[in-house]
């Protein structure tokens, strides 16, 4: 929509002076109303009140996006792309909040992503200053329609929030709080008239993706007193914030957050931003016994340090309102930890319907992490509308001229590579199509896929992808336990071939094979180039199989049986991963696909140094960015392998040509060392659950499928049709 289509004649208003979190209020009269709704947007984030009551429980709205055009030369890396823009608006039914006669509206606006001017690593992200627009549409009992529009009659004043920043935290001075500012009868005589400001030039959309909410609460435990500082343990690594209480007015309370603590009990900030960027909230208290928490930012932490005369009451766990629609449990504790840690990590990294890399230090929608985990998140979480929105963010960060795709979506700076990052514009829409059967969305993205593949072709020399944008990054794999040895050109050419093959599958699904016919020649040329540059006919291996290189080759149809034999021999001997974020996922899948489930299981459950067990033993409740624990301790990317617990160990997979789980084959893969497993997923067509237990000489399998799911059970060459409801199967081992 255009601005006029969304808001009609409503005006954007703002404070007349710089203000971190302005209050804007006004009054209007209505007769006896039978229906009413408001369309509203406050940039960056806003909370809406009518007659002193908060409307809804949404947090951090509107969802962040590439709002409008801005200066791109203020970022750390050179940006020459022409991007697309969108702004989300909220619509609420407000009949329950309105009174007959005089009504008051009040809005508090925070900086959010729109006014993000303070950031260490990526440069200046700022779009503009805080602003507000709304339109109320009401119908009275006679059928007459009424409109109340934001305009210059509104007034503003600074709130008690003197600073709010997503990366650094907030400062609140409650001595300056204007209690009841949105209630009828509030005295705003000293408030200033709001200023009319230009409407952002953008496309406007009603937000239909999940907003953030306080999903649940935990009880923090006091674990250490260090003078006048108290350290609390939330019990798990979460995104959200501490809620603190103070018995006196006029006290200064400081709350700082971190993933870890040092041996002496002090906070260790190294994994959450370092000493340069400490998540900190400061509250100057007012009424005795009141509770305090930030309003426009979340933190990510397990531990919090409170200084001043206050105590922690509870921890709010905050993320996009995405339901966990799966479960997994077995007799291997490392795999149970992996599932739980992945779910917790993924949810902590879902804010504004953007899947981030970490919820504290960077908070950005990196396309590498996002595409790597999208299959797992779509399988295990109720995330359909979440990813529908994020795909639009990816589309917005594609250069309208060259087809290049930025490394973060919405674009917020950041480094990456052309394959594992920008390739999200191919992988995510096709994965979405496979999960939900949405051919219309796939059709919309298909031209963008081809345009991106043309961009990748322009980055090639003699069939190999050798560069991305001048002055930027051109990563291959990432976060290997030892320094990266696979050349970037090897990894990115692998991705180029894989992405072309995915685009061909999309073309077949859409009956667009002719438009993708030219990809056959490109695939052959790049495949030949990859083999000529990196494959040894003598050893039948890609670069000696370093860091999963042979699995990369096998995944795109290169190499021979001996190549796979090299993979098996190496990892049986090594007994743990030596791979980065992409290699770990590819290697595990190739082992399962090619019949080496025991080896895949042994890597997932390995108790050696480079393993999920190592994270678990260190006390982690979320997944680490690096195998050795350096950097962030809440990064979901290595958790992409969690889906294999369901696809292979439980054996719940779609049939070859199925979409939307229209046809399902349930074929649990039995491995040595795992004697019992159970779990469920919730597909686009309903719920599928499976449990099995090995017994002497036999196995008992219980399967439940919802009505409308066409499913068969396959076990050691035997296939049987499954009935809706519960199916109990007993088979010899």
XYZ file of C-alpha atoms in Angstrom:
733
model
C 0.000 0.000 0.000
C 0.930 3.629 -0.330
C 0.902 5.886 2.703
C -2.434 7.334 1.616
C -3.951 3.881 1.164
C -2.871 2.930 4.682
C -3.533 6.152 6.583
C -5.680 8.380 4.365
C -5.149 12.004 5.358
C -3.445 11.232 8.680
C -0.172 13.057 9.295
C 3.092 11.830 10.749
C 3.934 13.715 13.933
C 7.045 13.941 16.059
C 8.568 15.800 18.978
C 9.965 19.241 18.244
C 13.279 18.448 19.932
C 15.559 15.440 20.159
C 13.993 12.987 22.553
C 14.900 9.360 23.207
C 11.346 8.266 24.010
C 8.674 10.933 23.492
C 5.113 10.721 24.759
C 2.425 11.846 22.327
C -1.189 12.307 23.383
C -4.469 13.766 22.256
C -8.225 13.718 22.871
C -11.303 13.093 20.744
C -15.029 12.672 21.226
C -17.257 9.863 20.033
C -20.933 9.081 20.346
C -22.177 5.574 21.095
C -19.873 3.426 19.001
C -20.575 -0.153 17.838
C -17.229 -0.841 16.148
C -13.824 0.789 16.043
C -10.306 -0.028 14.938
C -7.035 1.820 14.787
C -4.273 1.591 12.222
C -1.087 2.817 13.847
C 2.659 2.943 13.387
C 5.255 4.433 15.699
C 8.846 4.354 14.494
C 11.027 2.756 15.815
C 8.940 0.875 18.485
C 5.738 2.023 20.157
C 3.208 1.215 22.852
C -0.385 2.399 22.428
C -2.758 3.454 25.219
C -6.424 4.456 25.113
C -8.090 6.030 28.107
C -5.190 4.962 30.300
C -5.265 1.301 29.234
C -2.571 -0.320 27.161
C -3.860 -1.743 23.885
C -2.698 -5.341 23.439
C 0.439 -6.980 24.758
C 2.660 -6.725 21.679
C 6.277 -5.768 22.276
C 8.839 -4.184 19.947
C 6.337 -3.294 17.230
C 6.231 -2.680 14.406
C 8.387 -5.547 13.161
C 11.694 -4.219 11.923
C 12.339 -3.885 8.216
C 14.334 -1.851 5.725
C 12.020 1.060 6.442
C 13.016 3.668 3.876
C 15.982 4.958 1.939
C 18.956 6.093 4.041
C 22.616 6.956 3.610
C 24.469 3.669 3.079
C 27.948 5.195 3.131
C 27.870 5.300 6.940
C 28.249 1.521 7.222
C 31.575 -0.162 7.939
C 31.683 -1.891 4.553
C 31.056 -0.245 1.189
C 27.419 -0.641 0.088
C 26.475 0.176 -3.478
C 23.190 -1.700 -3.778
C 19.754 -0.291 -4.489
C 17.406 -1.810 -1.925
C 13.637 -1.997 -1.502
C 11.752 -0.683 1.502
C 8.695 -1.474 3.599
C 7.083 -0.289 6.816
C 4.756 -2.415 8.921
C 1.707 -0.977 10.635
C -0.512 -2.483 13.320
C -4.306 -2.695 13.275
C -6.220 -3.226 16.533
C -9.895 -3.631 17.338
C -10.341 -0.973 20.027
C -14.063 -0.984 20.776
C -13.433 -2.329 24.312
C -11.124 0.603 25.129
C -13.409 3.472 24.058
C -15.843 5.569 26.079
C -18.932 7.464 25.069
C -17.943 11.115 24.937
C -14.363 12.188 25.524
C -11.515 9.750 24.893
C -7.757 10.074 25.191
C -5.042 8.435 23.150
C -1.423 8.181 24.237
C 1.646 6.654 22.617
C 5.196 6.222 23.863
C 7.809 5.774 21.131
C 11.263 4.216 21.473
C 14.219 4.188 19.104
C 14.074 0.541 18.052
C 15.905 -0.214 14.819
C 14.655 2.924 13.062
C 16.619 5.352 15.229
C 19.578 3.049 15.941
C 22.423 5.548 16.030
C 24.784 3.912 18.529
C 26.475 0.724 17.345
C 30.074 -0.462 17.521
C 30.769 -2.805 14.658
C 28.565 -2.164 11.628
C 28.514 1.605 11.440
C 25.485 3.877 11.686
C 22.191 2.077 11.050
C 19.935 5.095 11.633
C 16.988 5.754 9.310
C 15.410 8.723 11.064
C 13.982 10.129 14.288
C 11.001 8.800 16.225
C 7.602 9.547 14.720
C 3.948 8.487 14.835
C 0.949 8.135 12.530
C -2.513 6.709 13.225
C -6.036 6.506 11.876
C -9.070 5.547 13.987
C -12.141 4.370 12.091
C -15.343 4.049 14.116
C -18.990 3.350 13.352
C -21.771 4.592 15.624
C -25.112 2.915 16.274
C -26.747 4.833 13.422
C -24.191 3.472 10.965
C -22.333 6.753 10.620
C -18.572 6.458 10.118
C -16.083 8.579 12.033
C -12.348 9.135 11.499
C -9.842 10.423 14.010
C -6.453 11.152 12.432
C -3.071 12.038 13.815
C -2.370 15.726 13.148
C -0.913 18.910 14.640
C -3.500 18.946 17.440
C -1.496 16.264 19.236
C 0.910 17.246 22.013
C 4.205 15.765 23.152
C 6.491 15.674 26.172
C 9.602 13.703 27.080
C 8.992 10.473 28.965
C 10.949 9.143 31.938
C 13.095 7.076 29.515
C 16.177 9.189 28.943
C 18.051 6.599 26.869
C 17.031 3.447 25.016
C 19.292 1.431 22.769
C 18.933 -2.139 21.564
C 22.599 -2.935 22.082
C 23.379 -1.005 25.255
C 20.138 -0.867 27.221
C 17.984 1.813 28.815
C 18.015 4.523 31.468
C 14.769 5.429 33.276
C 14.311 8.349 35.659
C 10.955 7.802 37.317
C 11.062 11.211 38.971
C 10.187 12.513 35.503
C 7.444 9.959 34.865
C 4.104 11.320 33.687
C 1.750 8.810 35.187
C -1.653 8.560 33.564
C -0.503 10.510 30.509
C -2.996 8.650 28.314
C -5.975 8.951 30.669
C -8.919 11.303 30.383
C -8.484 14.470 32.366
C -4.666 14.406 32.280
C -3.324 17.957 32.427
C -1.163 18.468 29.316
C -1.285 22.287 29.391
C 2.518 22.559 29.524
C 3.071 19.993 26.795
C 4.296 21.186 23.417
C 2.479 20.932 20.135
C 3.655 18.016 18.004
C 5.428 18.757 14.755
C 4.183 17.521 11.386
C 6.982 15.649 9.600
C 7.171 14.123 6.109
C 5.780 10.632 5.664
C 8.504 8.033 5.051
C 8.698 7.114 1.379
C 8.093 3.382 1.472
C 5.617 0.580 0.846
C 3.213 0.124 3.754
C 1.966 -3.230 5.011
C -0.284 -4.391 7.799
C 1.795 -6.580 10.084
C 0.606 -10.184 9.862
C 3.702 -11.823 11.348
C 4.061 -12.641 15.040
C 5.070 -9.774 17.287
C 7.287 -10.233 20.317
C 5.651 -10.999 23.638
C 6.630 -11.921 27.173
C 6.157 -15.640 26.607
C 6.914 -16.943 30.091
C 8.673 -16.032 33.314
C 11.449 -17.709 35.288
C 12.501 -17.312 38.905
C 16.110 -16.102 39.168
C 18.297 -17.430 41.952
C 20.619 -15.226 43.995
C 24.034 -16.912 43.765
C 26.639 -14.380 44.884
C 26.989 -11.205 46.937
C 29.936 -9.049 45.947
C 29.787 -6.003 48.209
C 26.697 -4.024 47.197
C 26.396 -6.047 43.991
C 24.259 -9.198 43.802
C 24.629 -11.806 41.053
C 21.549 -13.710 39.907
C 21.242 -16.850 37.801
C 18.197 -17.069 35.531
C 18.708 -20.838 35.376
C 18.998 -20.865 31.590
C 20.250 -18.610 28.814
C 17.304 -16.523 27.609
C 16.361 -13.392 25.723
C 14.308 -10.956 27.734
C 15.092 -9.037 30.903
C 15.152 -9.036 34.690
C 12.241 -7.447 36.528
C 13.538 -5.813 39.711
C 11.876 -4.271 42.734
C 13.100 -1.540 45.066
C 11.650 -0.687 48.510
C 12.551 3.026 48.389
C 12.195 6.056 46.142
C 15.185 7.968 44.809
C 17.472 4.950 44.559
C 19.741 4.275 41.580
C 19.515 0.674 40.407
C 21.880 -0.727 37.784
C 21.313 -4.087 36.091
C 23.962 -5.611 33.839
C 23.677 -8.821 31.833
C 25.997 -11.562 30.536
C 26.024 -15.149 29.302
C 28.677 -16.299 31.757
C 30.331 -15.582 35.097
C 33.985 -15.654 36.128
C 35.456 -17.891 38.814
C 35.031 -15.114 41.388
C 31.332 -14.792 40.573
C 31.593 -11.551 38.584
C 29.996 -11.259 35.166
C 32.005 -12.337 32.126
C 30.985 -10.163 29.167
C 33.258 -11.726 26.549
C 30.536 -13.745 24.810
C 27.852 -11.057 24.825
C 29.642 -8.010 23.455
C 32.706 -7.561 25.606
C 33.552 -4.627 27.811
C 32.892 -2.261 24.901
C 29.189 -3.103 24.701
C 27.688 -4.136 28.020
C 23.933 -4.647 28.215
C 22.954 -2.259 31.012
C 19.733 -0.833 32.440
C 19.643 2.018 34.977
C 16.547 2.931 36.991
C 16.103 5.974 39.238
C 13.257 4.756 41.419
C 10.061 6.472 42.474
C 7.308 4.861 44.550
C 8.437 2.278 47.113
C 7.965 -1.360 46.167
C 7.558 -0.742 42.461
C 8.879 -3.123 39.798
C 11.219 -1.948 37.032
C 12.238 -3.311 33.617
C 13.262 -1.989 30.193
C 10.544 -1.139 27.694
C 12.105 -0.984 24.224
C 14.928 -3.518 24.304
C 15.523 -7.115 25.236
C 18.731 -8.512 26.655
C 20.263 -11.959 26.251
C 21.765 -13.544 29.320
C 21.853 -16.227 31.916
C 23.379 -14.077 34.650
C 22.553 -10.571 35.828
C 24.295 -8.229 38.229
C 22.157 -5.863 40.294
C 23.704 -2.965 42.139
C 21.711 -0.709 44.405
C 18.887 -1.324 46.827
C 16.880 -3.770 44.740
C 16.243 -7.451 44.183
C 15.284 -9.535 41.170
C 11.611 -10.510 41.168
C 11.487 -12.603 37.998
C 12.903 -12.896 34.491
C 10.708 -12.261 31.470
C 11.456 -14.553 28.525
C 10.731 -12.477 25.434
C 10.782 -13.413 21.753
C 8.499 -13.529 18.728
C 5.268 -15.308 19.593
C 6.232 -18.573 17.921
C 4.920 -21.845 19.329
C 7.070 -24.919 19.897
C 5.251 -27.557 17.829
C 7.561 -30.516 18.384
C 9.234 -32.627 21.048
C 12.096 -35.120 21.183
C 13.386 -37.467 23.861
C 15.579 -40.547 23.787
C 17.993 -42.534 25.941
C 20.987 -40.425 24.910
C 21.296 -37.301 27.055
C 23.485 -35.431 24.561
C 20.787 -35.657 21.877
C 18.132 -34.597 24.390
C 20.310 -31.611 25.293
C 20.852 -30.810 21.605
C 17.110 -30.623 20.920
C 16.379 -28.517 24.008
C 19.357 -26.217 23.439
C 18.483 -25.683 19.776
C 14.863 -24.800 20.551
C 15.906 -22.396 23.296
C 18.601 -20.832 21.101
C 16.379 -20.453 18.068
C 13.579 -18.831 20.062
C 16.044 -16.465 21.748
C 17.036 -15.389 18.239
C 13.520 -14.678 16.967
C 12.593 -11.021 17.358
C 10.516 -8.887 15.029
C 10.011 -11.986 12.845
C 13.718 -11.924 12.035
C 15.966 -14.917 12.813
C 19.128 -13.396 14.245
C 22.609 -14.794 14.630
C 22.787 -13.911 18.325
C 20.380 -11.978 20.541
C 22.905 -9.633 22.157
C 26.235 -8.772 20.500
C 24.966 -8.438 16.910
C 21.193 -9.110 16.867
C 21.160 -9.136 13.064
C 19.225 -11.271 10.595
C 22.279 -12.869 9.038
C 21.207 -14.745 5.931
C 23.835 -17.442 6.541
C 22.541 -18.467 9.964
C 18.973 -17.928 8.800
C 19.057 -20.155 5.749
C 21.070 -22.828 7.544
C 18.450 -23.192 10.299
C 15.267 -22.450 8.345
C 14.456 -26.121 7.646
C 14.811 -27.046 11.328
C 12.808 -24.026 12.493
C 9.993 -24.648 10.001
C 9.905 -28.309 11.048
C 9.984 -27.842 14.811
C 8.281 -24.474 15.427
C 5.017 -22.873 14.351
C 6.956 -20.409 12.250
C 5.109 -20.166 8.941
C 4.117 -16.491 9.136
C 7.458 -15.684 10.771
C 9.430 -16.944 7.749
C 6.942 -15.493 5.275
C 7.856 -12.081 6.662
C 11.592 -12.790 6.731
C 11.575 -13.857 3.091
C 10.236 -10.395 2.274
C 13.181 -8.938 4.204
C 15.535 -11.030 2.059
C 13.792 -9.771 -1.070
C 14.151 -6.178 0.114
C 17.901 -6.598 0.576
C 18.407 -7.844 -2.996
C 19.939 -5.222 -5.267
C 17.300 -4.284 -7.828
C 20.008 -3.865 -10.476
C 22.571 -6.665 -10.051
C 20.632 -9.239 -8.020
C 23.233 -9.236 -5.231
C 21.784 -10.176 -1.822
C 23.112 -8.560 1.334
C 24.389 -10.607 4.267
C 21.716 -9.396 6.694
C 17.969 -9.075 6.212
C 16.636 -6.546 6.991
C 19.891 -5.008 5.854
C 21.894 -3.837 8.857
C 25.491 -4.216 7.702
C 27.534 -7.313 8.425
C 29.902 -9.563 6.518
C 29.302 -12.918 4.851
C 29.694 -14.666 1.537
C 27.892 -14.997 -1.788
C 26.847 -18.630 -1.385
C 26.101 -19.530 2.196
C 24.665 -16.083 2.918
C 23.154 -14.494 -0.198
C 21.930 -17.902 -1.365
C 19.164 -17.557 1.223
C 17.047 -16.029 -1.525
C 17.012 -19.454 -3.184
C 17.105 -21.843 -0.232
C 14.587 -20.256 2.124
C 11.678 -19.875 -0.351
C 12.184 -23.414 -1.666
C 12.335 -24.840 1.866
C 9.186 -22.863 2.690
C 7.486 -24.363 -0.349
C 8.473 -27.887 0.683
C 7.083 -27.421 4.182
C 3.883 -25.570 3.406
C 3.107 -26.323 -0.246
C 2.876 -22.599 -1.030
C 3.471 -22.483 -4.781
C 2.321 -18.864 -5.010
C 5.154 -17.641 -2.784
C 7.639 -19.829 -4.631
C 6.452 -18.309 -7.910
C 7.025 -14.791 -6.561
C 10.591 -15.626 -5.545
C 11.543 -17.698 -8.579
C 12.586 -14.681 -10.746
C 14.657 -13.422 -7.810
C 16.381 -16.800 -7.612
C 17.386 -16.623 -11.272
C 18.552 -13.035 -10.876
C 20.742 -14.017 -7.942
C 22.217 -16.928 -9.895
C 23.077 -14.483 -12.675
C 24.854 -12.404 -10.043
C 26.772 -15.498 -8.890
C 27.767 -16.184 -12.486
C 29.168 -12.656 -12.695
C 31.389 -13.472 -9.709
C 32.970 -16.439 -11.513
C 36.297 -16.874 -13.244
C 36.639 -20.041 -15.306
C 33.612 -21.533 -13.580
C 34.730 -20.842 -9.995
C 33.112 -18.229 -7.744
C 36.110 -16.141 -6.693
C 34.754 -12.846 -5.355
C 31.764 -10.938 -4.095
C 31.520 -7.156 -3.690
C 34.724 -5.129 -3.836
C 35.891 -4.174 -0.349
C 33.483 -6.591 1.335
C 33.734 -10.112 2.656
C 33.706 -13.306 0.602
C 33.395 -16.011 3.246
C 33.222 -19.725 2.550
C 32.492 -21.846 5.606
C 32.620 -20.295 9.069
C 33.578 -21.167 12.657
C 35.631 -24.284 12.025
C 37.384 -25.536 15.192
C 40.789 -25.082 13.555
C 41.639 -22.201 11.192
C 39.710 -22.450 7.926
C 41.558 -24.491 5.312
C 38.937 -24.880 2.600
C 39.332 -22.076 0.054
C 36.411 -19.678 -0.213
C 36.173 -20.385 -3.943
C 35.627 -24.098 -3.244
C 32.794 -23.479 -0.790
C 31.113 -20.754 -2.821
C 31.287 -22.740 -6.043
C 29.734 -25.665 -4.166
C 26.911 -23.340 -3.117
C 26.541 -21.967 -6.639
C 26.027 -25.487 -8.006
C 23.706 -26.465 -5.165
C 21.646 -23.287 -5.560
C 21.306 -23.871 -9.293
C 20.037 -27.392 -8.615
C 17.552 -26.022 -6.087
C 16.365 -23.451 -8.635
C 15.836 -26.279 -11.127
C 13.628 -28.048 -8.575
C 11.675 -24.816 -8.143
C 11.341 -24.534 -11.919
C 9.978 -28.074 -12.135
C 7.480 -27.393 -9.363
C 6.268 -24.297 -11.205
C 6.440 -25.890 -14.679
C 9.072 -23.300 -15.622
C 11.744 -25.712 -16.859
C 12.460 -23.697 -19.995
C 13.487 -20.642 -17.982
C 16.018 -22.754 -16.084
C 17.379 -24.742 -19.033
C 20.533 -22.624 -19.216
C 21.499 -23.782 -15.723
C 22.494 -27.247 -16.985
C 25.441 -25.789 -18.874
C 26.479 -23.637 -15.910
C 26.266 -26.593 -13.511
C 28.486 -28.695 -15.775
C 31.018 -25.905 -16.251
C 31.299 -25.116 -12.532
C 31.327 -28.801 -11.567
C 34.179 -29.455 -13.978
C 36.023 -26.401 -12.669
C 35.580 -27.524 -9.071
C 36.904 -31.005 -9.817
C 39.820 -29.703 -11.874
C 40.854 -27.284 -9.154
C 40.268 -29.291 -5.979
C 39.744 -33.003 -6.695
C 42.550 -35.564 -6.761
C 41.956 -38.492 -9.169
C 44.668 -40.347 -7.261
C 43.106 -40.135 -3.765
C 39.513 -39.648 -5.024
C 39.231 -36.840 -2.526
C 38.664 -33.077 -2.454
C 41.687 -31.475 -0.828
C 42.310 -34.557 1.277
C 38.859 -34.285 2.847
C 39.812 -31.320 5.024
C 36.987 -29.958 7.185
C 34.308 -31.990 5.431
C 35.384 -31.063 1.884
C 34.503 -34.516 0.508
C 30.973 -34.202 1.894
C 30.606 -30.875 0.043
C 31.610 -32.567 -3.210
C 29.387 -35.599 -2.695
C 26.414 -33.380 -1.907
C 26.431 -31.943 -5.432
C 27.010 -35.268 -7.160
C 30.793 -35.140 -7.462
C 33.224 -37.806 -6.330
C 32.741 -41.584 -6.367
C 32.180 -44.411 -3.893
C 35.806 -44.183 -2.784
C 35.251 -40.514 -1.985
C 32.514 -41.492 0.421
C 34.744 -44.250 1.735
C 37.322 -41.583 2.534
C 34.690 -39.668 4.515
C 33.704 -42.729 6.510
C 37.293 -43.729 7.242
C 38.293 -40.238 8.336
C 35.406 -39.610 10.733
C 35.429 -43.082 12.220
C 39.028 -42.410 13.145
C 38.540 -38.800 14.216
C 35.370 -39.468 16.209
C 34.243 -35.838 16.243
C 33.509 -32.886 13.990
C 36.248 -30.767 12.423
C 33.729 -28.761 10.411
C 32.250 -25.284 10.349
C 28.624 -24.234 10.321
C 27.876 -25.479 6.801
C 30.213 -28.464 6.812
C 28.709 -29.847 10.032
C 25.247 -29.842 8.514
C 26.321 -31.223 5.128
C 28.526 -33.959 6.584
C 25.838 -35.200 8.983
C 23.194 -35.305 6.264
C 25.444 -37.089 3.759
C 26.264 -39.785 6.305
C 22.583 -40.394 7.020
C 21.608 -40.296 3.347
C 24.292 -42.736 2.275
C 23.647 -45.369 4.900
C 26.205 -44.474 7.573
C 23.660 -43.623 10.268
C 25.785 -45.175 13.019
C 28.637 -42.814 12.156
C 26.327 -39.797 11.918
C 24.866 -40.675 15.318
C 28.341 -41.113 16.804
C 29.308 -37.602 15.690
C 26.121 -36.052 17.046
C 26.608 -37.856 20.361
C 30.413 -37.673 20.445
C 31.998 -36.931 23.814
C 35.265 -35.676 22.360
C 36.468 -32.086 22.412
C 34.652 -30.762 19.330
C 31.153 -31.892 20.171
C 27.746 -30.935 21.478
C 28.570 -32.991 24.559
C 31.422 -30.572 25.280
C 28.959 -27.638 25.299
C 26.582 -29.602 27.517
C 29.308 -30.550 29.977
C 30.353 -26.912 30.226
C 26.872 -26.118 31.544
C 25.539 -24.495 28.371
C 21.784 -24.270 27.917
C 22.050 -22.698 24.466
C 24.303 -23.423 21.511
C 27.639 -21.681 21.101
C 28.919 -19.717 18.123
C 32.216 -21.620 18.218
C 32.912 -25.198 19.205
C 35.428 -24.023 21.835
C 33.080 -21.521 23.470
C 34.622 -18.342 22.111
C 32.265 -15.473 21.215
C 28.479 -15.759 21.515
C 26.897 -18.451 23.656
C 23.513 -18.147 21.932
C 24.001 -18.872 18.227
C 21.597 -21.360 16.570
C 23.627 -22.166 13.430
C 25.229 -25.446 14.568
C 21.749 -26.555 15.658
C 20.601 -27.012 12.066
C 21.473 -30.702 12.509
C 18.666 -31.031 15.077
C 16.220 -31.760 12.260
C 18.054 -35.031 11.556
C 16.830 -36.358 14.905
C 13.387 -36.276 13.287
C 14.161 -36.966 9.625
C 16.361 -39.981 10.355
C 16.391 -41.239 13.959
C 12.599 -40.962 14.153
C 12.371 -41.330 10.388
C 9.583 -38.815 9.713
C 10.141 -37.522 6.180
C 8.139 -36.364 3.204
C 7.920 -38.625 0.197
C 10.219 -37.622 -2.659
C 7.811 -35.392 -4.607
C 5.597 -34.308 -1.711
C 5.080 -30.761 -0.477
C 3.256 -29.583 2.593
C 3.620 -33.091 4.074
C 0.948 -34.332 1.713
C 2.658 -37.729 1.589
C 4.824 -39.012 4.423
C 7.171 -41.962 4.766
C 7.976 -42.979 8.323
C 11.170 -45.042 8.360
C 13.110 -44.828 11.647
C 16.823 -45.431 11.208
C 18.065 -47.678 13.991
C 21.585 -47.082 15.259
C 23.810 -48.836 17.748
C 23.754 -47.099 21.099
C 20.205 -45.742 20.837
C 17.540 -48.091 22.180
C 14.603 -45.768 22.693
C 13.371 -42.557 21.082
C 10.138 -40.626 20.783
C 8.949 -37.315 19.477
C 6.472 -35.470 17.310
C 6.216 -32.710 14.738
C 3.254 -30.604 13.669
C 3.106 -30.277 9.895
C 0.943 -28.169 7.609
C -1.479 -31.135 7.585
C -1.371 -32.073 11.235
C 0.563 -33.892 13.891
C 2.812 -36.916 13.439
C 4.328 -38.661 16.441
C 6.506 -41.721 16.797
C 8.045 -43.685 19.633
C 10.078 -46.830 19.473
C 11.814 -49.131 21.900
C 14.197 -51.935 21.140
C 13.655 -55.171 23.028
C 15.502 -58.483 22.770
C 15.130 -59.538 19.149
C 12.339 -57.111 18.311
C 11.256 -53.482 18.198
C 7.973 -51.922 19.235
C 6.893 -48.818 17.299
C 3.914 -46.585 18.116
C 2.918 -44.053 15.464
C 0.161 -41.462 15.608
C -0.953 -39.460 12.588
C -3.716 -36.896 12.273
C -6.620 -37.379 9.880
C -5.783 -36.246 6.343
C -2.115 -37.287 6.360
C -1.225 -39.934 3.777
C 1.528 -41.915 5.506
C 3.269 -45.263 5.151
C 5.623 -47.107 7.474
C 8.773 -48.506 5.908
C 11.103 -50.905 7.710
C 13.770 -53.154 6.188
C 12.120 -53.474 2.821
C 8.546 -53.781 4.082
C 6.054 -50.974 3.543
C 2.600 -50.706 5.085
C -0.135 -48.089 4.925
C -0.808 -46.254 8.206
C -4.270 -45.435 9.499
C -5.266 -42.112 11.059
C -4.843 -42.227 14.793
C -2.630 -44.669 16.643
C -0.724 -47.468 14.898
C 1.197 -50.056 16.939
C 3.776 -52.101 15.065
C 5.965 -54.950 16.317
C 8.854 -56.127 14.143
C 11.791 -58.487 14.448
C 15.261 -56.993 14.552
